[in-house]
mmCIF file of C-alpha atoms in Angstrom:
data_model
loop_
_atom_site.group_PDB
_atom_site.id
_atom_site.type_symbol
_atom_site.label_atom_id
_atom_site.label_comp_id
_atom_site.label_asym_id
_atom_site.label_seq_id
_atom_site.Cartn_x
_atom_site.Cartn_y
_atom_site.Cartn_z
ATOM 1 C CA MET A 333 -8.581 12.430 -12.946
ATOM 2 C CA ASP A 334 -11.818 13.622 -11.158
ATOM 3 C CA LYS A 335 -11.859 12.708 -7.627
ATOM 4 C CA SER A 336 -15.623 12.540 -7.537
ATOM 5 C CA GLU A 337 -15.243 9.798 -10.109
ATOM 6 C CA LEU A 338 -12.967 7.827 -7.688
ATOM 7 C CA ASN A 339 -15.519 8.166 -5.004
ATOM 8 C CA GLU A 340 -18.182 6.201 -6.761
ATOM 9 C CA PRO A 341 -19.530 3.390 -4.537
ATOM 10 C CA ASN A 342 -17.974 0.039 -5.200
ATOM 11 C CA LYS A 343 -16.122 1.286 -8.176
ATOM 12 C CA ASN A 344 -13.089 -1.249 -8.966
ATOM 13 C CA LYS A 345 -9.846 0.480 -8.866
ATOM 14 C CA ILE A 346 -7.816 -2.625 -9.712
ATOM 15 C CA LEU A 347 -8.879 -5.941 -11.192
ATOM 16 C CA VAL A 348 -6.748 -8.921 -10.751
ATOM 17 C CA LYS A 349 -7.505 -11.871 -13.109
ATOM 18 C CA LYS A 350 -5.911 -15.293 -13.089
ATOM 19 C CA LEU A 351 -2.758 -14.154 -11.608
ATOM 20 C CA ASN A 352 0.117 -16.599 -11.352
ATOM 21 C CA LEU A 353 3.664 -15.772 -10.189
ATOM 22 C CA PHE A 354 6.678 -18.006 -10.508
ATOM 23 C CA TYR A 355 10.173 -17.508 -8.905
ATOM 24 C CA LYS A 356 11.946 -19.644 -11.343
ATOM 25 C CA ASP A 357 10.475 -23.160 -10.891
ATOM 26 C CA TYR A 358 8.631 -22.341 -7.608
ATOM 27 C CA GLN A 359 5.016 -21.064 -8.037
ATOM 28 C CA ALA A 360 4.474 -18.268 -5.345
ATOM 29 C CA LEU A 361 0.878 -17.304 -6.382
ATOM 30 C CA LYS A 362 -1.747 -19.426 -8.027
ATOM 31 C CA ASN A 363 -4.762 -18.318 -9.961
ATOM 32 C CA ILE A 364 -5.452 -15.100 -8.011
ATOM 33 C CA ASN A 365 -8.781 -13.221 -8.831
ATOM 34 C CA LEU A 366 -9.415 -10.194 -6.711
ATOM 35 C CA ASN A 367 -11.388 -6.930 -7.126
ATOM 36 C CA ILE A 368 -9.837 -3.983 -5.304
ATOM 37 C CA LYS A 369 -12.480 -1.160 -4.544
ATOM 38 C CA ALA A 370 -11.671 2.535 -4.960
ATOM 39 C CA ASN A 371 -11.352 4.492 -1.593
ATOM 40 C CA LYS A 372 -11.598 1.240 0.289
ATOM 41 C CA ILE A 373 -9.020 -0.316 2.604
ATOM 42 C CA THR A 374 -8.208 -3.870 1.546
ATOM 43 C CA ALA A 375 -6.312 -6.007 4.151
ATOM 44 C CA LEU A 376 -4.212 -9.087 3.022
ATOM 45 C CA ILE A 377 -3.793 -11.441 5.807
ATOM 46 C CA GLY A 378 -2.324 -14.950 6.119
ATOM 47 C CA PRO A 379 0.742 -16.775 7.627
ATOM 48 C CA SER A 380 4.270 -15.839 6.867
ATOM 49 C CA GLY A 381 5.405 -17.183 3.177
ATOM 50 C CA CYS A 382 1.719 -17.347 2.076
ATOM 51 C CA GLY A 383 2.234 -15.169 -0.659
ATOM 52 C CA LYS A 384 0.395 -11.666 0.431
ATOM 53 C CA SER A 385 3.703 -9.449 0.113
ATOM 54 C CA THR A 386 4.470 -10.891 -3.076
ATOM 55 C CA PHE A 387 0.905 -10.341 -4.369
ATOM 56 C CA LEU A 388 1.069 -6.636 -2.949
ATOM 57 C CA ARG A 389 4.474 -6.256 -5.068
ATOM 58 C CA THR A 390 2.717 -7.397 -8.373
ATOM 59 C CA LEU A 391 0.287 -4.368 -8.137
ATOM 60 C CA ASN A 392 3.354 -1.939 -8.997
ATOM 61 C CA ARG A 393 5.571 -4.391 -10.599
ATOM 62 C CA MET A 394 8.179 -4.262 -7.713
ATOM 63 C CA ASN A 395 8.610 -8.025 -8.444
ATOM 64 C CA ASP A 396 10.321 -6.958 -11.696
ATOM 65 C CA LEU A 397 13.258 -6.124 -9.791
ATOM 66 C CA ILE A 398 13.766 -9.858 -8.761
ATOM 67 C CA GLU A 399 15.781 -12.135 -11.176
ATOM 68 C CA GLY A 400 13.971 -15.110 -12.589
ATOM 69 C CA VAL A 401 10.214 -13.674 -11.854
ATOM 70 C CA LYS A 402 7.510 -14.752 -14.389
ATOM 71 C CA VAL A 403 3.996 -13.253 -14.004
ATOM 72 C CA GLU A 404 1.029 -14.550 -15.874
ATOM 73 C CA GLY A 405 -2.553 -13.062 -15.905
ATOM 74 C CA THR A 406 -3.953 -9.861 -16.058
ATOM 75 C CA ILE A 407 -3.907 -6.767 -13.448
ATOM 76 C CA LEU A 408 -6.025 -3.899 -14.656
ATOM 77 C CA LEU A 409 -5.426 -0.500 -12.956
ATOM 78 C CA GLU A 410 -8.433 1.838 -14.327
ATOM 79 C CA GLY A 411 -8.977 -0.663 -17.086
ATOM 80 C CA GLU A 412 -5.328 -0.719 -18.223
ATOM 81 C CA ASN A 413 -3.260 -3.877 -18.106
ATOM 82 C CA ILE A 414 -0.161 -2.840 -16.126
ATOM 83 C CA TYR A 415 1.877 -5.832 -17.479
ATOM 84 C CA GLU A 416 1.676 -4.691 -21.047
ATOM 85 C CA PRO A 417 5.156 -4.217 -22.693
ATOM 86 C CA GLU A 418 4.634 -0.393 -23.430
ATOM 87 C CA VAL A 419 3.675 0.391 -19.734
ATOM 88 C CA ASP A 420 5.934 3.087 -18.310
ATOM 89 C CA VAL A 421 6.855 1.329 -14.955
ATOM 90 C CA ALA A 422 8.149 4.589 -13.368
ATOM 91 C CA ASN A 423 4.898 6.168 -14.038
ATOM 92 C CA LEU A 424 3.031 3.107 -12.687
ATOM 93 C CA ARG A 425 4.976 3.276 -9.460
ATOM 94 C CA LYS A 426 4.032 6.932 -9.242
ATOM 95 C CA ARG A 427 0.564 6.145 -9.523
ATOM 96 C CA VAL A 428 0.806 2.985 -7.186
ATOM 97 C CA GLY A 429 3.168 3.930 -4.447
ATOM 98 C CA MET A 430 4.549 1.794 -1.651
ATOM 99 C CA VAL A 431 5.353 2.094 1.966
ATOM 100 C CA PHE A 432 7.658 -0.745 3.421
ATOM 101 C CA GLN A 433 7.720 -2.566 6.724
ATOM 102 C CA ARG A 434 10.556 -0.574 8.100
ATOM 103 C CA PRO A 435 10.637 3.293 7.829
ATOM 104 C CA ASN A 436 13.401 4.150 5.085
ATOM 105 C CA PRO A 437 13.712 7.951 4.918
ATOM 106 C CA PHE A 438 16.653 9.204 2.844
ATOM 107 C CA PRO A 439 19.729 10.424 4.763
ATOM 108 C CA MET A 440 18.790 14.156 4.003
ATOM 109 C CA SER A 441 16.586 16.586 5.512
ATOM 110 C CA VAL A 442 12.763 16.183 6.085
ATOM 111 C CA TYR A 443 12.120 18.865 3.435
ATOM 112 C CA ASP A 444 14.433 17.168 0.789
ATOM 113 C CA ASN A 445 12.842 13.727 1.683
ATOM 114 C CA VAL A 446 9.388 15.046 0.608
ATOM 115 C CA ALA A 447 10.601 17.240 -2.283
ATOM 116 C CA TYR A 448 12.487 14.153 -3.696
ATOM 117 C CA GLY A 449 9.638 12.867 -5.670
ATOM 118 C CA PRO A 450 8.428 15.938 -7.269
ATOM 119 C CA ARG A 451 12.008 16.998 -7.995
ATOM 120 C CA ILE A 452 12.572 13.764 -9.882
ATOM 121 C CA HIS A 453 9.536 14.488 -11.896
ATOM 122 C CA GLY A 454 10.864 17.804 -12.824
ATOM 123 C CA LEU A 455 9.499 20.344 -10.539
ATOM 124 C CA LYS A 456 11.853 23.158 -9.526
ATOM 125 C CA ASN A 457 9.750 26.007 -8.425
ATOM 126 C CA LYS A 458 10.454 26.526 -4.609
ATOM 127 C CA ARG A 459 6.963 28.175 -4.009
ATOM 128 C CA GLN A 460 5.248 25.137 -5.587
ATOM 129 C CA LEU A 461 7.610 22.802 -3.680
ATOM 130 C CA ASP A 462 6.926 24.589 -0.393
ATOM 131 C CA GLU A 463 3.230 24.049 -0.879
ATOM 132 C CA ILE A 464 3.592 20.427 -1.609
ATOM 133 C CA ILE A 465 5.849 19.804 1.407
ATOM 134 C CA GLU A 466 3.392 21.387 3.610
ATOM 135 C CA LYS A 467 0.170 19.757 2.336
ATOM 136 C CA SER A 468 1.989 16.352 2.204
ATOM 137 C CA LEU A 469 2.949 16.622 5.658
ATOM 138 C CA ASN A 470 -0.235 17.681 6.843
ATOM 139 C CA LEU A 471 -1.969 14.889 5.142
ATOM 140 C CA ALA A 472 0.563 12.428 6.863
ATOM 141 C CA ALA A 473 -0.423 14.078 10.118
ATOM 142 C CA LEU A 474 3.220 15.216 10.738
ATOM 143 C CA TRP A 475 3.516 18.901 9.785
ATOM 144 C CA GLU A 476 2.960 20.105 13.291
ATOM 145 C CA GLU A 477 5.545 17.989 14.575
ATOM 146 C CA VAL A 478 8.407 18.748 12.258
ATOM 147 C CA SER A 479 7.460 22.123 10.814
ATOM 148 C CA ASP A 480 10.292 23.765 12.911
ATOM 149 C CA ARG A 481 12.883 21.143 11.880
ATOM 150 C CA LEU A 482 12.162 20.891 7.932
ATOM 151 C CA PHE A 483 15.906 21.487 7.301
ATOM 152 C CA LYS A 484 17.199 18.984 9.889
ATOM 153 C CA SER A 485 18.198 15.282 9.114
ATOM 154 C CA ALA A 486 15.149 13.010 8.681
ATOM 155 C CA LEU A 487 17.133 10.353 10.567
ATOM 156 C CA GLY A 488 16.566 12.315 13.882
ATOM 157 C CA LEU A 489 12.813 11.724 13.882
ATOM 158 C CA SER A 490 11.307 8.878 15.920
ATOM 159 C CA GLY A 491 10.444 5.560 14.147
ATOM 160 C CA GLY A 492 6.899 6.560 13.926
ATOM 161 C CA GLN A 493 7.665 10.085 12.632
ATOM 162 C CA GLN A 494 9.857 8.505 9.915
ATOM 163 C CA GLN A 495 7.147 6.185 8.890
ATOM 164 C CA ARG A 496 4.691 9.104 8.539
ATOM 165 C CA LEU A 497 7.444 10.941 6.598
ATOM 166 C CA CYS A 498 7.547 7.961 4.262
ATOM 167 C CA ILE A 499 3.918 8.432 3.663
ATOM 168 C CA ALA A 500 4.402 12.167 3.156
ATOM 169 C CA ARG A 501 7.092 11.465 0.620
ATOM 170 C CA LEU A 502 4.737 9.149 -1.153
ATOM 171 C CA LEU A 503 1.873 11.506 -1.164
ATOM 172 C CA ALA A 504 3.838 14.311 -2.475
ATOM 173 C CA VAL A 505 3.840 12.602 -6.004
ATOM 174 C CA GLU A 506 -0.011 12.409 -5.909
ATOM 175 C CA PRO A 507 -0.526 8.614 -6.327
ATOM 176 C CA GLU A 508 -3.939 7.015 -6.694
ATOM 177 C CA VAL A 509 -3.174 3.819 -4.763
ATOM 178 C CA LEU A 510 -1.135 3.405 -1.538
ATOM 179 C CA LEU A 511 0.340 -0.154 -0.957
ATOM 180 C CA MET A 512 1.493 -0.731 2.614
ATOM 181 C CA ASP A 513 3.604 -3.723 3.717
ATOM 182 C CA GLU A 514 3.212 -4.245 7.311
ATOM 183 C CA PRO A 515 3.560 -0.370 7.987
ATOM 184 C CA SER A 516 3.631 -0.504 11.782
ATOM 185 C CA SER A 517 5.241 -3.873 12.547
ATOM 186 C CA ALA A 518 8.323 -2.053 13.456
ATOM 187 C CA LEU A 519 6.627 0.656 15.658
ATOM 188 C CA ASP A 520 5.367 0.937 19.159
ATOM 189 C CA PRO A 521 1.818 0.822 20.058
ATOM 190 C CA ILE A 522 1.155 4.589 20.278
ATOM 191 C CA SER A 523 2.790 5.080 16.722
ATOM 192 C CA THR A 524 0.894 1.974 15.475
ATOM 193 C CA LEU A 525 -2.423 4.005 16.305
ATOM 194 C CA LYS A 526 -1.244 7.192 14.698
ATOM 195 C CA ILE A 527 -0.578 5.151 11.370
ATOM 196 C CA GLU A 528 -3.911 3.382 11.877
ATOM 197 C CA GLU A 529 -5.840 6.639 12.300
ATOM 198 C CA LEU A 530 -3.816 8.135 9.252
ATOM 199 C CA ILE A 531 -4.777 5.374 6.863
ATOM 200 C CA GLN A 532 -8.501 5.779 7.799
ATOM 201 C CA VAL A 533 -8.251 9.506 6.943
ATOM 202 C CA LEU A 534 -6.336 8.757 3.590
ATOM 203 C CA LYS A 535 -8.987 6.412 2.257
ATOM 204 C CA LYS A 536 -11.322 9.253 1.608
ATOM 205 C CA ASP A 537 -8.783 10.096 -1.373
ATOM 206 C CA TYR A 538 -6.993 6.993 -2.034
ATOM 207 C CA THR A 539 -7.293 3.250 -2.466
ATOM 208 C CA ILE A 540 -5.271 1.385 0.170
ATOM 209 C CA VAL A 541 -4.002 -2.207 0.240
ATOM 210 C CA ILE A 542 -2.288 -3.395 3.457
ATOM 211 C CA VAL A 543 -0.413 -6.404 4.383
ATOM 212 C CA THR A 544 -0.691 -7.003 8.108
ATOM 213 C CA HIS A 545 0.140 -9.991 10.403
ATOM 214 C CA ASN A 546 -1.897 -8.388 13.196
ATOM 215 C CA MET A 547 -5.332 -9.670 13.145
ATOM 216 C CA GLN A 548 -6.764 -7.023 15.235
ATOM 217 C CA GLN A 549 -5.336 -4.311 13.072
ATOM 218 C CA ALA A 550 -6.913 -5.863 9.950
ATOM 219 C CA ALA A 551 -10.378 -5.917 11.899
ATOM 220 C CA ARG A 552 -9.874 -2.321 12.867
ATOM 221 C CA VAL A 553 -8.678 -0.545 9.751
ATOM 222 C CA SER A 554 -10.046 -2.563 6.756
ATOM 223 C CA ASP A 555 -13.234 -2.549 4.782
ATOM 224 C CA VAL A 556 -12.333 -5.740 2.957
ATOM 225 C CA THR A 557 -10.103 -8.676 4.008
ATOM 226 C CA ALA A 558 -8.446 -11.191 1.673
ATOM 227 C CA PHE A 559 -6.959 -14.368 3.233
ATOM 228 C CA PHE A 560 -4.125 -15.931 1.565
ATOM 229 C CA LEU A 561 -2.508 -19.454 2.132
ATOM 230 C CA ASN A 562 0.214 -21.281 0.281
ATOM 231 C CA GLY A 563 -0.002 -18.838 -2.601
ATOM 232 C CA GLU A 564 -3.809 -19.121 -2.940
ATOM 233 C CA LEU A 565 -6.452 -16.483 -2.304
ATOM 234 C CA ILE A 566 -8.591 -18.616 -0.049
ATOM 235 C CA GLU A 567 -11.514 -16.180 0.366
ATOM 236 C CA HIS A 568 -12.165 -12.346 0.616
ATOM 237 C CA GLY A 569 -14.987 -10.206 1.470
ATOM 238 C CA ALA A 570 -16.336 -7.546 3.773
ATOM 239 C CA THR A 571 -14.051 -7.631 6.893
ATOM 240 C CA GLU A 572 -16.866 -8.085 9.380
ATOM 241 C CA GLU A 573 -17.988 -11.197 7.370
ATOM 242 C CA ILE A 574 -14.372 -12.493 7.203
ATOM 243 C CA PHE A 575 -13.807 -12.145 10.904
ATOM 244 C CA THR A 576 -17.218 -13.311 12.121
ATOM 245 C CA ARG A 577 -18.697 -15.745 9.470
ATOM 246 C CA PRO A 578 -16.125 -17.009 7.392
ATOM 247 C CA LYS A 579 -16.981 -19.422 4.551
ATOM 248 C CA ASP A 580 -13.796 -21.512 4.515
ATOM 249 C CA GLN A 581 -12.749 -23.573 7.684
ATOM 250 C CA ARG A 582 -9.186 -22.650 6.843
ATOM 251 C CA THR A 583 -9.917 -19.044 7.292
ATOM 252 C CA GLU A 584 -11.722 -19.635 10.689
ATOM 253 C CA ASP A 585 -8.795 -21.736 11.892
ATOM 254 C CA TYR A 586 -6.200 -19.001 10.978
ATOM 255 C CA ILE A 587 -8.180 -16.161 12.392
ATOM 256 C CA SER A 588 -9.016 -18.170 15.707
ATOM 257 C CA GLY A 589 -5.128 -18.556 16.069
ATOM 258 C CA ARG A 590 -5.109 -22.401 15.290
ATOM 259 C CA PHE A 591 -2.214 -21.806 12.987
ATOM 260 C CA GLY A 592 -0.229 -19.232 11.556
#
């Protein structure tokens, strides 16, 4: 896809319409409608159990892995409904990748972690792999820290480095959308700052959706904020407006710390 096309201002990357999700008899998401803009950072906020992580996982069908889940409604990625039966879910997850709350590097070398995805997709040429590894680690702001230990275990890296390695592993398969489920909640403040700076750099080439419990983080890094409560999307809009002039009293109560 032509990157210039993605950089059109206010272009919708993902369109969510009338989304409902059930875990057997329990309805976890209720009539969610949300436009996710290309090359913007969208933060999902709300108290624990409000549905924000469940919603994040609908965007690359990670909820398919949970028994008894039923999804209704439409999620369009570049105009294509990702819940159509003929959709290749493995390819979808290549296009829409995810970084989890806790760093989860594979118990192998730094190099092999980043090479894992390209190899799964059939790339065997060592020179091309070397280029992808260096490019991905550079994009994840990690190359200078690990270039002399590429063939040592990734488990020897610090927590912050491991999380950036997981981001590099994701970038190696050239996704279009990055989903981040509280990517810095297990990290110290310095590592958190590095992840936030990295997210800001990456939005030039990627559409990013981040779940965070940290109000300051949402205010610092995101362009758009969406507030979830009890499985409903209460309101969403430009981050500055949501934090300074929310339209719904429940949003104001949550942001000001009255509950959550």
